[in-house]
Short mmCIF file of C-alpha atoms in Angstrom, two decimals:
data_model
loop_
_atom_site.label_atom_id
_atom_site.label_comp_id
_atom_site.label_asym_id
_atom_site.label_seq_id
_atom_site.Cartn_x
_atom_site.Cartn_y
_atom_site.Cartn_z
CA MET A 9 -31.01 -93.71 -36.54
CA ARG A 10 -28.55 -90.51 -34.98
CA ILE A 11 -30.87 -87.51 -35.09
CA SER A 12 -26.72 -85.90 -36.82
CA ASP A 13 -26.98 -89.15 -39.30
CA GLY A 14 -30.74 -88.68 -40.35
CA LEU A 15 -29.66 -84.56 -40.22
CA LYS A 16 -26.95 -85.59 -42.69
CA LYS A 17 -28.07 -87.59 -45.06
CA TYR A 18 -31.43 -85.05 -45.58
CA GLN A 19 -29.26 -82.08 -46.64
CA GLU A 20 -27.42 -84.93 -48.72
CA ASP A 21 -30.39 -85.85 -50.21
CA THR A 22 -31.54 -81.99 -50.36
CA LYS A 23 -28.57 -81.36 -52.52
CA ASN A 24 -28.88 -84.03 -54.90
CA ARG A 25 -32.72 -83.38 -55.82
CA ILE A 26 -31.80 -79.80 -55.88
CA PHE A 27 -29.58 -81.18 -58.72
CA GLU A 28 -30.92 -83.13 -59.81
CA ASN A 29 -34.22 -80.52 -60.91
CA ILE A 30 -31.99 -78.59 -62.54
CA MET A 31 -31.00 -80.76 -64.86
CA ALA A 32 -34.54 -82.02 -65.37
CA SER A 33 -35.75 -78.51 -65.87
CA THR A 34 -32.81 -77.00 -68.27
CA ALA A 35 -33.47 -80.96 -70.44
CA SER A 36 -36.44 -79.44 -71.50
CA SER A 37 -36.53 -77.92 -74.48
CA GLU A 38 -39.43 -74.86 -73.80
CA GLU A 39 -37.96 -71.88 -72.64
CA THR A 40 -39.93 -71.00 -69.74
CA GLN A 41 -40.44 -74.67 -68.48
CA GLY A 42 -37.50 -74.64 -66.19
CA TYR A 43 -38.35 -72.94 -63.45
CA SER A 44 -41.84 -74.26 -63.09
CA SER A 45 -40.59 -78.14 -63.15
CA LEU A 46 -38.61 -76.85 -60.22
CA THR A 47 -41.78 -76.72 -58.26
CA GLU A 48 -43.66 -79.57 -59.89
CA ASN A 49 -40.55 -81.42 -58.69
CA ARG A 50 -40.80 -79.69 -55.30
CA ASP A 51 -43.94 -80.57 -54.65
CA ASN A 52 -44.81 -83.72 -56.32
CA GLY A 53 -41.42 -86.01 -55.31
CA SER A 54 -40.81 -88.32 -52.99
CA ASP A 55 -40.66 -87.88 -49.36
CA ASN A 56 -37.25 -86.04 -48.89
CA ILE A 57 -38.90 -83.27 -51.25
CA ILE A 58 -40.85 -80.84 -49.25
CA GLY A 59 -41.61 -77.16 -48.83
CA ALA A 60 -42.96 -74.39 -51.25
CA THR A 61 -41.38 -72.15 -53.65
CA ASN A 62 -40.89 -68.67 -53.39
CA ASP A 63 -41.55 -67.37 -57.04
CA LYS A 64 -40.35 -64.10 -55.65
CA ALA A 65 -36.52 -65.94 -55.22
CA MET A 66 -36.74 -66.42 -59.14
CA VAL A 67 -36.53 -63.25 -59.90
CA LYS A 68 -33.61 -62.51 -62.73
CA ARG A 69 -30.88 -59.13 -61.74
CA ASP A 70 -28.93 -58.48 -64.44
CA TRP A 71 -26.87 -56.54 -62.13
CA THR A 72 -25.98 -58.56 -59.37
CA GLY A 73 -26.13 -61.89 -60.57
CA LEU A 74 -22.90 -60.92 -62.79
CA ILE A 75 -20.58 -63.42 -64.30
CA ALA A 76 -17.11 -63.93 -63.56
CA ILE A 77 -15.94 -63.48 -66.48
CA ALA A 78 -14.12 -60.65 -65.11
CA ALA A 79 -12.47 -63.19 -61.94
CA CYS A 80 -11.90 -65.57 -64.79
CA ALA A 81 -10.12 -62.59 -66.24
CA VAL A 82 -7.92 -61.63 -63.75
CA LEU A 83 -6.71 -64.73 -62.80
CA ALA A 84 -5.60 -65.68 -65.83
CA VAL A 85 -3.56 -63.47 -66.83
CA GLY A 86 -1.51 -65.82 -63.97
CA VAL A 87 -1.79 -63.54 -60.31
CA GLY A 88 -4.41 -65.16 -57.90
CA THR A 89 -5.97 -61.72 -57.54
CA VAL A 90 -5.06 -58.34 -59.11
CA MET A 91 -4.62 -55.25 -56.13
CA MET A 92 -4.67 -52.11 -57.46
CA LYS A 93 -1.80 -50.69 -56.37
CA GLY A 94 -1.41 -47.94 -55.18
CA ILE A 95 -4.89 -45.60 -55.57
CA ALA A 96 -3.66 -42.50 -54.45
CA PRO A 97 -1.51 -41.85 -56.29
CA GLN A 98 -1.82 -43.56 -59.44
CA ASN A 99 -5.20 -44.81 -59.73
CA GLU A 100 -3.38 -47.61 -61.48
CA PHE A 101 -5.00 -51.31 -61.15
CA VAL A 102 -2.26 -52.59 -61.64
CA LYS A 103 -1.87 -56.73 -62.22
CA GLY A 104 1.11 -58.91 -60.82
CA THR A 105 0.27 -59.10 -57.50
CA ALA A 106 0.66 -62.08 -55.56
CA ALA A 107 -2.51 -63.62 -54.78
CA SER A 108 -1.66 -64.38 -51.35
CA GLU A 109 -1.95 -60.65 -50.40
CA THR A 110 -4.81 -59.93 -51.32
CA GLU A 111 -6.68 -63.07 -52.10
CA SER A 112 -10.08 -63.85 -50.01
CA SER A 113 -10.93 -66.84 -49.41
CA ASP A 114 -13.97 -66.14 -50.79
CA GLN A 115 -11.88 -66.57 -54.02
CA VAL A 116 -9.79 -69.43 -53.94
CA VAL A 117 -11.42 -72.35 -56.44
CA ASP A 118 -10.37 -75.24 -56.67
CA SER A 119 -7.85 -75.36 -59.59
CA LYS A 120 -9.19 -78.16 -61.43
CA VAL A 121 -12.31 -76.65 -61.84
CA LYS A 122 -10.62 -73.17 -62.86
CA ALA A 123 -8.31 -74.69 -64.94
CA GLU A 124 -11.43 -76.44 -67.20
CA ILE A 125 -13.29 -73.41 -66.79
CA ARG A 126 -10.75 -71.50 -68.12
CA ASP A 127 -10.46 -73.73 -71.17
CA SER A 128 -14.08 -71.91 -72.54
CA GLU A 129 -14.99 -68.65 -72.35
CA SER A 130 -17.56 -66.45 -74.21
CA TYR A 131 -16.36 -65.04 -77.51
CA TYR A 132 -17.56 -62.01 -78.51
CA GLU A 133 -17.78 -61.34 -82.36
CA ASP A 134 -14.60 -60.01 -82.80
CA GLY A 135 -13.37 -63.50 -81.78
CA MET A 136 -11.68 -61.48 -78.70
CA THR A 137 -12.70 -62.44 -74.63
CA PHE A 138 -12.50 -60.43 -71.96
CA SER A 139 -9.48 -62.21 -70.83
CA ASP A 140 -7.82 -61.57 -74.28
CA LEU A 141 -8.24 -58.04 -73.00
CA LEU A 142 -7.75 -58.62 -69.80
CA GLU A 143 -4.26 -60.13 -71.24
CA GLN A 144 -2.73 -57.73 -73.47
CA SER A 145 -3.39 -54.78 -70.97
CA ASP A 146 -0.08 -53.56 -69.11
CA GLU A 147 -2.78 -51.77 -66.82
CA VAL A 148 -5.78 -50.56 -66.02
CA VAL A 149 -6.01 -47.15 -65.37
CA GLU A 150 -8.77 -44.95 -63.78
CA LEU A 151 -8.90 -41.23 -64.78
CA SER A 152 -10.33 -38.18 -64.89
CA VAL A 153 -12.09 -36.23 -68.30
CA GLN A 154 -10.89 -33.24 -68.20
CA GLY A 155 -11.93 -31.18 -71.43
CA HIS A 156 -15.25 -30.51 -72.98
CA GLU A 157 -15.56 -33.76 -75.08
CA LEU A 158 -13.44 -36.66 -74.64
CA ILE A 159 -13.36 -37.86 -78.50
CA ARG A 160 -13.85 -36.12 -81.39
CA VAL A 161 -13.23 -38.41 -84.07
CA ALA A 162 -11.90 -35.80 -87.26
CA ASP A 163 -9.37 -36.22 -90.63
CA ASP A 164 -7.89 -33.71 -88.65
CA THR A 165 -3.69 -34.82 -88.73
CA ALA A 166 -3.01 -32.18 -86.69
CA ASP A 167 0.54 -31.84 -85.35
CA VAL A 168 -0.25 -34.39 -82.27
CA ARG A 169 2.32 -31.69 -80.18
CA ASP A 170 0.28 -28.92 -80.67
CA ASN A 171 -0.83 -27.18 -77.28
CA ALA A 172 -3.77 -25.72 -78.98
CA LEU A 173 -5.34 -29.10 -80.00
CA TYR A 174 -4.90 -30.28 -77.47
CA ALA A 175 -6.18 -28.05 -74.99
CA GLU A 176 -9.36 -29.07 -75.46
CA TYR A 177 -8.92 -32.33 -75.21
CA THR A 178 -9.91 -33.85 -78.24
CA ALA A 179 -8.00 -35.07 -80.97
CA VAL A 180 -7.84 -38.06 -83.52
CA TYR A 181 -4.11 -37.79 -85.05
CA GLU A 182 -3.84 -40.19 -88.79
CA TYR A 183 0.21 -40.34 -88.20
CA ASP A 184 0.07 -43.59 -90.76
CA THR A 185 -2.29 -44.69 -92.99
CA ASP A 186 -3.36 -48.02 -91.04
CA LYS A 187 -1.90 -46.48 -87.33
CA SER A 188 -5.10 -43.82 -87.09
CA GLY A 189 -5.65 -43.50 -83.66
CA VAL A 190 -7.95 -42.36 -81.05
CA ILE A 191 -6.25 -40.06 -78.71
CA PHE A 192 -6.99 -37.98 -75.19
CA LYS A 193 -5.51 -36.58 -72.82
CA THR A 194 -6.26 -36.29 -69.05
CA SER A 195 -4.76 -33.58 -66.61
CA GLU A 196 -5.95 -35.23 -62.87
CA ASP A 197 -6.41 -38.75 -61.25
CA ALA A 198 -8.88 -40.30 -60.47
CA TYR A 199 -8.61 -38.97 -57.01
CA ASN A 200 -7.86 -35.52 -57.86
CA LYS A 201 -3.68 -35.67 -57.37
CA THR A 202 -2.47 -34.31 -60.61
CA ALA A 203 -0.54 -37.53 -61.46
CA GLY A 204 0.62 -36.16 -65.44
CA THR A 205 -0.46 -35.68 -68.37
CA ARG A 206 -1.64 -38.97 -70.00
CA TYR A 207 -2.32 -39.38 -73.07
CA LEU A 208 -3.76 -42.25 -75.13
CA GLN A 209 -4.02 -43.97 -78.25
CA TYR A 210 -5.92 -47.13 -80.45
CA LEU A 211 -3.08 -47.92 -82.35
CA GLY A 212 -5.76 -49.76 -84.48
CA LYS A 213 -7.95 -48.66 -88.06
CA ALA A 214 -10.12 -46.19 -85.83
CA GLU A 215 -12.60 -45.72 -88.46
CA GLU A 216 -13.36 -49.30 -88.62
CA ASP A 217 -13.42 -50.11 -84.56
CA ILE A 218 -14.70 -46.31 -83.29
CA ASN A 219 -18.09 -46.01 -84.37
CA THR A 220 -17.58 -42.53 -83.31
CA GLU A 221 -21.66 -41.57 -83.78
CA LEU A 222 -21.53 -43.55 -79.25
CA LEU A 223 -18.82 -42.21 -77.86
CA THR A 224 -19.77 -40.37 -75.12
CA ALA A 225 -17.61 -39.63 -72.92
CA LYS A 226 -17.07 -35.77 -71.83
CA ASN A 227 -16.00 -33.63 -69.17
CA GLY A 228 -15.53 -34.62 -65.85
CA ASP A 229 -16.23 -38.03 -66.44
CA LYS A 230 -15.30 -40.91 -64.96
CA VAL A 231 -12.87 -42.87 -67.00
CA LEU A 232 -11.51 -46.64 -66.70
CA VAL A 233 -9.05 -47.92 -69.39
CA PHE A 234 -7.11 -50.76 -70.61
CA THR A 235 -3.84 -50.22 -71.43
CA LYS A 236 -0.51 -51.06 -73.13
CA LYS A 237 2.78 -50.60 -73.69
CA GLY A 238 4.74 -49.99 -76.20
CA VAL A 239 2.70 -47.34 -76.96
CA THR A 240 4.31 -44.13 -78.62
CA GLU A 241 5.41 -43.44 -81.99
CA GLU A 242 8.83 -42.45 -81.25
CA ASP A 243 7.78 -38.94 -82.46
CA LEU A 244 4.99 -38.66 -80.30
CA GLN A 245 7.01 -37.21 -77.75
CA ILE A 246 4.30 -36.52 -74.91
CA GLY A 247 4.09 -36.98 -71.85
CA SER A 248 3.52 -40.45 -70.71
CA ALA A 249 1.81 -41.49 -73.72
CA LYS A 250 0.07 -44.99 -74.10
CA ASN A 251 -1.53 -47.49 -76.05
CA LEU A 252 -4.97 -48.26 -75.45
CA THR A 253 -5.64 -52.33 -75.98
CA THR A 254 -8.26 -51.72 -77.95
CA SER A 255 -11.14 -49.69 -79.84
CA ASP A 256 -13.18 -50.91 -76.67
CA SER A 257 -10.65 -49.99 -73.80
CA ILE A 258 -12.74 -47.16 -72.30
CA TYR A 259 -15.23 -47.03 -69.78
CA LYS A 260 -16.87 -44.30 -68.37
CA PHE A 261 -18.34 -44.29 -64.85
CA ASP A 262 -22.32 -44.03 -64.04
CA ILE A 263 -23.52 -42.39 -61.89
CA ARG A 264 -27.15 -43.28 -62.36
CA THR A 265 -26.36 -46.61 -62.71
CA HIS A 266 -23.53 -47.27 -60.57
CA ARG A 267 -21.48 -49.51 -62.67
CA TYR A 268 -18.96 -49.05 -66.34
CA VAL A 269 -20.00 -47.96 -69.94
CA ASN A 270 -18.36 -49.41 -72.89
CA ILE A 271 -18.33 -45.68 -74.23
CA VAL A 272 -17.70 -46.84 -77.42
CA SER A 273 -19.51 -50.97 -77.96
CA PRO A 274 -22.00 -50.01 -75.78
CA GLY A 275 -22.88 -53.58 -73.60
CA LYS A 276 -19.38 -55.25 -74.75
CA TYR A 277 -17.23 -56.41 -71.58
CA GLU A 278 -19.75 -54.16 -69.30
CA GLU A 279 -20.42 -56.76 -67.12
CA GLU A 280 -17.49 -58.32 -67.27
CA VAL A 281 -15.67 -54.86 -66.88
CA ASN A 282 -18.07 -54.34 -63.71
CA GLU A 283 -17.81 -57.91 -62.18
CA TYR A 284 -13.57 -57.36 -62.18
CA VAL A 285 -13.71 -53.62 -60.35
CA LEU A 286 -16.07 -55.10 -57.96
CA ASN A 287 -13.92 -58.42 -57.48
CA THR A 288 -10.64 -56.49 -58.11
CA LEU A 289 -11.40 -54.25 -55.35
CA THR A 290 -13.06 -56.80 -52.99
CA GLY A 291 -9.77 -57.85 -52.85
CA MET A 292 -7.96 -54.81 -51.78
CA THR A 293 -8.46 -52.84 -48.69
CA PRO A 294 -11.32 -51.68 -46.79
CA SER A 295 -9.85 -47.86 -46.80
CA ALA A 296 -9.34 -48.10 -50.64
CA VAL A 297 -12.35 -49.09 -51.58
CA SER A 298 -13.72 -45.87 -49.77
CA ARG A 299 -11.34 -43.73 -52.23
CA TRP A 300 -12.98 -45.55 -55.03
CA SER A 301 -16.36 -45.17 -54.20
CA ALA A 302 -15.30 -40.94 -52.73
CA TYR A 303 -13.88 -41.11 -56.11
CA HIS A 304 -17.02 -41.30 -57.71
CA ARG A 305 -19.58 -39.83 -55.42
CA VAL A 306 -21.31 -43.10 -54.79
CA SER A 307 -22.25 -43.53 -51.17
CA LEU A 308 -20.34 -46.84 -49.19
CA VAL A 309 -22.14 -48.49 -46.95
CA THR A 310 -20.10 -50.69 -44.27
CA MET A 311 -21.20 -53.53 -42.57
CA GLU A 312 -19.62 -56.30 -40.20
CA GLU A 313 -20.45 -59.91 -40.34
CA ASN A 314 -19.13 -62.85 -38.68
CA SER A 315 -16.99 -64.93 -41.45
CA ASP A 316 -15.89 -68.53 -40.92
CA THR A 317 -13.56 -68.14 -44.15
CA VAL A 318 -12.37 -64.67 -44.31
CA GLU A 319 -9.80 -62.76 -42.39
CA SER A 320 -10.97 -60.66 -40.08
CA GLY A 321 -10.72 -56.65 -41.61
CA LYS A 322 -11.19 -58.10 -44.93
CA ILE A 323 -13.29 -57.23 -47.27
CA ILE A 324 -15.91 -60.28 -47.71
CA ASP A 325 -18.13 -58.87 -50.44
CA LEU A 326 -19.00 -55.07 -52.48
CA GLU A 327 -22.03 -54.86 -54.17
CA TRP A 328 -24.17 -52.00 -55.60
CA SER A 329 -27.72 -52.64 -52.82
CA GLU A 330 -30.51 -50.71 -54.06
CA ASP A 331 -32.43 -50.53 -51.38
CA ARG A 332 -29.88 -48.82 -49.10
CA ASN A 333 -29.02 -46.99 -52.75
CA ALA A 334 -24.89 -47.39 -52.05
CA PHE A 335 -22.35 -49.36 -52.71
CA VAL A 336 -23.40 -52.17 -49.77
CA MET A 337 -19.33 -53.14 -48.26
CA THR A 338 -18.89 -56.43 -45.50
CA VAL A 339 -15.95 -55.88 -43.71
CA SER A 340 -15.31 -59.27 -41.48
CA ARG A 341 -15.05 -59.01 -37.94
CA MET B 23 -16.16 -70.60 -81.49
CA ASN B 24 -15.46 -73.31 -78.64
CA VAL B 25 -18.66 -74.91 -77.63
CA GLY B 26 -18.54 -78.01 -74.81
CA SER B 27 -20.99 -80.69 -75.56
CA GLY B 28 -24.18 -81.37 -73.51
CA GLU B 29 -21.60 -83.50 -71.42
CA GLN B 30 -18.88 -81.65 -70.83
CA ILE B 31 -21.06 -78.14 -69.55
CA LYS B 32 -23.09 -81.15 -67.04
CA LYS B 33 -19.95 -82.08 -65.82
CA ARG B 34 -18.51 -79.30 -65.30
CA PHE B 35 -21.01 -77.97 -63.67
CA ALA B 36 -21.51 -80.87 -61.46
CA GLU B 37 -18.05 -80.04 -59.62
CA ILE B 38 -18.68 -76.59 -59.03
CA TYR B 39 -21.78 -77.60 -57.51
CA ASP B 40 -20.32 -80.08 -55.44
CA ALA B 41 -17.44 -77.99 -54.76
CA THR B 42 -19.01 -74.71 -53.40
CA TYR B 43 -22.58 -76.28 -52.48
CA ASP B 44 -21.87 -76.30 -49.03
CA TYR B 45 -20.80 -72.73 -48.89
CA ILE B 46 -23.67 -71.26 -50.84
CA PHE B 47 -25.94 -73.09 -48.61
CA LYS B 48 -25.05 -72.32 -45.45
CA TYR B 49 -24.72 -68.44 -46.43
CA ILE B 50 -27.94 -68.69 -47.40
CA LEU B 51 -29.63 -70.44 -44.07
CA SER B 52 -27.53 -67.83 -42.57
CA LYS B 53 -28.84 -64.89 -44.37
CA VAL B 54 -32.61 -65.98 -45.26
CA SER B 55 -35.52 -67.07 -42.44
CA SER B 56 -37.65 -69.97 -44.18
CA ARG B 57 -36.43 -73.57 -45.17
CA GLU B 58 -38.41 -73.17 -48.23
CA ALA B 59 -36.58 -69.42 -49.27
CA VAL B 60 -33.49 -71.84 -48.55
CA GLU B 61 -33.73 -74.17 -50.69
CA ASP B 62 -35.22 -72.53 -53.78
CA ILE B 63 -32.77 -69.30 -53.56
CA ILE B 64 -29.78 -72.21 -53.92
CA GLN B 65 -31.64 -73.87 -56.68
CA ASN B 66 -32.35 -70.81 -58.08
CA VAL B 67 -28.38 -69.79 -57.95
CA TYR B 68 -27.59 -72.77 -59.60
CA LEU B 69 -30.13 -73.45 -62.14
CA LYS B 70 -29.47 -69.79 -62.82
CA PHE B 71 -25.62 -70.43 -63.58
CA TYR B 72 -26.28 -73.40 -65.38
CA LYS B 73 -28.79 -71.71 -67.66
CA ARG B 74 -25.96 -69.58 -68.33
CA MET B 75 -23.09 -71.80 -68.72
CA CYS B 76 -25.81 -73.69 -71.30
CA ASP B 77 -26.86 -70.83 -73.16
CA GLU B 78 -23.45 -70.13 -73.91
CA GLY B 79 -21.82 -72.87 -74.69
CA ASN B 80 -19.30 -72.80 -72.46
CA LEU B 81 -19.45 -69.99 -69.76
CA LYS B 82 -15.64 -69.26 -68.38
CA VAL B 83 -15.96 -69.02 -65.10
CA LEU B 84 -12.38 -68.91 -62.95
CA ASN B 85 -14.09 -68.37 -59.30
CA PRO B 86 -17.42 -69.95 -59.48
CA LYS B 87 -17.66 -69.56 -55.76
CA HIS B 88 -18.16 -65.94 -55.95
CA TYR B 89 -19.98 -65.78 -58.93
CA LEU B 90 -22.53 -68.13 -56.71
CA LEU B 91 -22.40 -66.42 -53.81
CA ARG B 92 -22.93 -63.05 -55.57
CA SER B 93 -26.06 -64.54 -56.71
CA ALA B 94 -27.28 -65.77 -54.00
CA LYS B 95 -26.60 -62.44 -52.75
CA GLY B 96 -28.87 -60.93 -55.48
CA MET B 97 -31.59 -63.28 -54.70
CA ILE B 98 -31.65 -62.71 -51.13
CA ALA B 99 -31.88 -59.25 -51.23
CA ASP B 100 -35.56 -59.19 -53.99
CA TYR B 101 -36.25 -62.20 -51.10
CA TYR B 102 -35.80 -59.10 -49.02
CA SER B 103 -37.49 -57.07 -50.22
CA GLU B 104 -40.82 -58.66 -50.37
CA LEU B 105 -40.67 -60.36 -46.61
CA SER B 106 -40.27 -58.75 -43.03
CA LYS B 107 -37.78 -60.49 -40.79
CA ALA B 108 -41.07 -60.24 -37.92
CA ASP B 109 -40.38 -64.06 -37.46
CA THR B 110 -36.96 -63.78 -35.93
CA GLU B 111 -37.53 -60.52 -33.81
CA SER B 112 -39.13 -62.21 -30.91
CA ILE B 113 -37.72 -65.60 -30.88
CA ASP B 114 -36.24 -65.54 -26.89
CA GLU B 115 -39.48 -65.17 -25.57
CA GLY B 116 -40.91 -67.86 -23.41
CA ILE B 117 -37.70 -69.77 -23.81
CA GLU B 118 -37.40 -72.95 -20.94
CA ILE B 119 -34.37 -73.84 -19.03
CA ILE B 120 -34.05 -77.35 -20.30
CA ASP B 121 -32.77 -80.45 -19.05
CA GLU B 122 -29.06 -80.48 -20.18
CA LYS B 123 -29.06 -84.50 -19.66
CA ALA B 124 -32.23 -84.61 -21.30
CA LEU B 125 -31.01 -82.93 -24.05
CA ASP B 126 -27.94 -84.51 -24.22
CA LEU B 127 -29.87 -88.13 -24.50
CA LEU B 128 -32.72 -86.92 -27.09
CA MET B 129 -29.80 -85.32 -29.53
CA ASN B 130 -27.60 -88.97 -28.60
CA ASP B 131 -30.41 -91.25 -28.97
CA ASN B 132 -29.98 -93.83 -32.37
CA GLY B 133 -33.82 -94.54 -32.58
CA TYR B 134 -35.14 -92.19 -35.36
CA GLU B 135 -36.60 -93.01 -38.46
CA TYR B 136 -34.76 -91.29 -41.69
CA ASN B 137 -39.15 -90.57 -42.73
CA ASP B 138 -39.89 -89.37 -38.87
CA ILE B 139 -36.36 -86.97 -38.89
CA LEU B 140 -37.72 -85.35 -42.38
CA ARG B 141 -41.74 -85.03 -41.42
CA MET B 142 -40.04 -82.68 -38.12
CA ILE B 143 -37.76 -80.83 -40.89
CA LYS B 144 -40.60 -79.89 -41.97
CA GLU B 145 -42.61 -78.69 -39.31
CA MET B 146 -40.39 -76.99 -38.08
CA ASP B 147 -40.19 -72.99 -37.98
CA ALA B 148 -36.64 -71.56 -39.92
CA VAL B 149 -34.79 -70.89 -36.69
CA THR B 150 -35.26 -74.63 -35.22
CA TYR B 151 -34.56 -75.69 -38.98
CA LYS B 152 -30.71 -73.52 -38.88
CA ILE B 153 -29.96 -74.70 -36.30
CA PHE B 154 -30.51 -78.12 -36.66
CA ILE B 155 -29.16 -77.96 -40.10
CA LEU B 156 -25.89 -76.20 -39.00
CA HIS B 157 -25.53 -77.81 -36.02
CA PHE B 158 -26.65 -81.61 -37.24
CA GLY B 159 -25.66 -81.57 -40.60
CA TYR B 160 -22.68 -79.51 -40.58
CA GLY B 161 -21.11 -79.91 -37.29
CA TYR B 162 -21.20 -76.79 -35.67
CA THR B 163 -21.26 -77.10 -31.85
CA ILE B 164 -23.95 -75.02 -30.05
CA ILE B 165 -21.80 -72.47 -29.31
CA GLN B 166 -20.77 -71.78 -33.04
CA VAL B 167 -24.42 -72.30 -34.05
CA ALA B 168 -25.72 -69.44 -31.58
CA ASP B 169 -22.77 -66.87 -32.60
CA LYS B 170 -23.43 -67.62 -36.70
CA LEU B 171 -27.33 -67.07 -35.61
CA ASP B 172 -27.61 -64.53 -33.46
CA LEU B 173 -29.35 -66.53 -30.84
CA LYS B 174 -28.16 -66.96 -27.01
CA GLU B 175 -26.85 -70.32 -26.80
CA SER B 176 -29.55 -71.13 -24.27
CA THR B 177 -33.00 -70.46 -26.86
CA VAL B 178 -30.29 -72.64 -29.62
CA LYS B 179 -30.52 -75.66 -26.94
CA SER B 180 -33.90 -75.32 -26.34
CA LYS B 181 -34.74 -75.56 -30.07
CA ILE B 182 -33.48 -78.15 -30.48
CA TYR B 183 -34.81 -79.67 -27.44
CA ARG B 184 -37.90 -78.76 -27.42
CA ALA B 185 -37.82 -79.81 -31.09
CA LEU B 186 -36.17 -83.70 -30.15
CA LYS B 187 -38.87 -84.13 -27.41
CA ARG B 188 -41.78 -82.80 -29.61
CA LEU B 189 -40.50 -85.54 -31.76
CA LYS B 190 -39.92 -88.42 -29.36
CA LYS B 191 -42.76 -88.04 -28.75
CA GLU B 192 -44.89 -88.84 -31.75
CA ILE B 193 -42.60 -91.55 -32.12
CA THR B 194 -43.69 -92.71 -28.70
CA ASP B 195 -47.29 -91.96 -29.96
CA LYS B 196 -46.88 -93.95 -33.18
CA GLU B 197 -45.55 -96.94 -31.06
CA GLY B 198 -48.62 -96.86 -28.51
CA GLU B 199 -51.13 -96.52 -31.42
CA LYS B 200 -49.08 -100.11 -33.28
CA TYR B 201 -49.36 -101.87 -30.31
CA ALA B 202 -52.36 -100.74 -29.68
CA TYR B 203 -54.25 -101.76 -33.03
CA PHE B 204 -52.26 -105.43 -32.64
CA ARG B 205 -54.65 -105.69 -29.60
CA ARG B 206 -57.37 -104.78 -31.30
CA THR B 207 -56.87 -107.24 -33.89
#
């Protein structure tokens, strides 16, 4: 046997062995037996099984080992990826960009696999998935909250055109018995360039869908919101009003944890949203990512790396690094 | 709720595994300094993914490669948080100038046994292991391997030469012992 044939066989055997280990470990009914059985198989197996176990490699990570549902959702809306069109002036994640413009090979997945996986997704208790949220949204916008409090829910039925009311940027407008909505105003865009006043409202039953005790966004917070068209009540003639897609449409960027958090339902869609943003940014240009990090006042470290699959100058990956206390952007050399 | 059966999940996982394994393996191989860690990490990357698929009944992931890559990076970060890179720092020291013809002969020799190759892999240092996997397993040229692993071309050749020479010697010695045994009987 030639050495190359031996190595190829070894590779194939290793691949099969790992697959079998995974199957064997998950077949066990005991919760913790999964990881340990890997060790057992490796140590007690055939001649093909060599090596030892490194327990440290088994540490579970909540943040970096994210679910790619977000990436799925990006694709689920009918495009290969999402590009943040006009990130500087409008700071909006806008869907509809051709995949070929921004898609890295990392993001290329076999269409059959893609289609099959798309058939299934975890559903939240309300029966809605993150994909649903994304599909129903016309745009995803980052905004700076300006005001003392972002949202104060009250039974106030004051005229929404009352400047005094909006001076505090807080209001709940109940203009119809079945159309309660949270409305808030922002006066700056995400990159400190004036984009005009925005009014966002949720056209659902606020008293049912929004737990007011958990609304935590405040002045100065950076929020990511999912919005859809068709918003405004005809008599709501205020700026570029938009609908919040759902009650879970607002995500605050938490500078402490360097991730977006749901301000209405903590935890909900958060992994997906964070993955969505990182995937979106990964499909953009390095300078766009720089602007994003500057906006959020988080450190960004750029590293270059040779890549067989990603075109030179394109982003290979973007992720938070605890060691560096910064987002690390890897760009193809 | 659309919950997939165990068989459906397994089938889907197998497809993803086949479609992404080489890519993820090569990535981990290029980042991690030991064979054991490479295998542990890739195993845990896929195990975590599979467990999540099972736990959630159906996990909708349209970009599994990217997900798995991110997962691998996380585990690699954990790995390096506990490990120094000492074993890769002096690999260019003491590299001998090799006989190109001898190297060529060793690489194209078809007299190796699979079990001998496995034993050789088990005894290899991490760098040599990576070289062998990339060059012989994945067909990278010597130059590509050197570039990928940030090594000198001569270092790559030397590592291959040393490992194969040692393997050949062990095979020869083993053959010698076999004949000696027959002589004794």
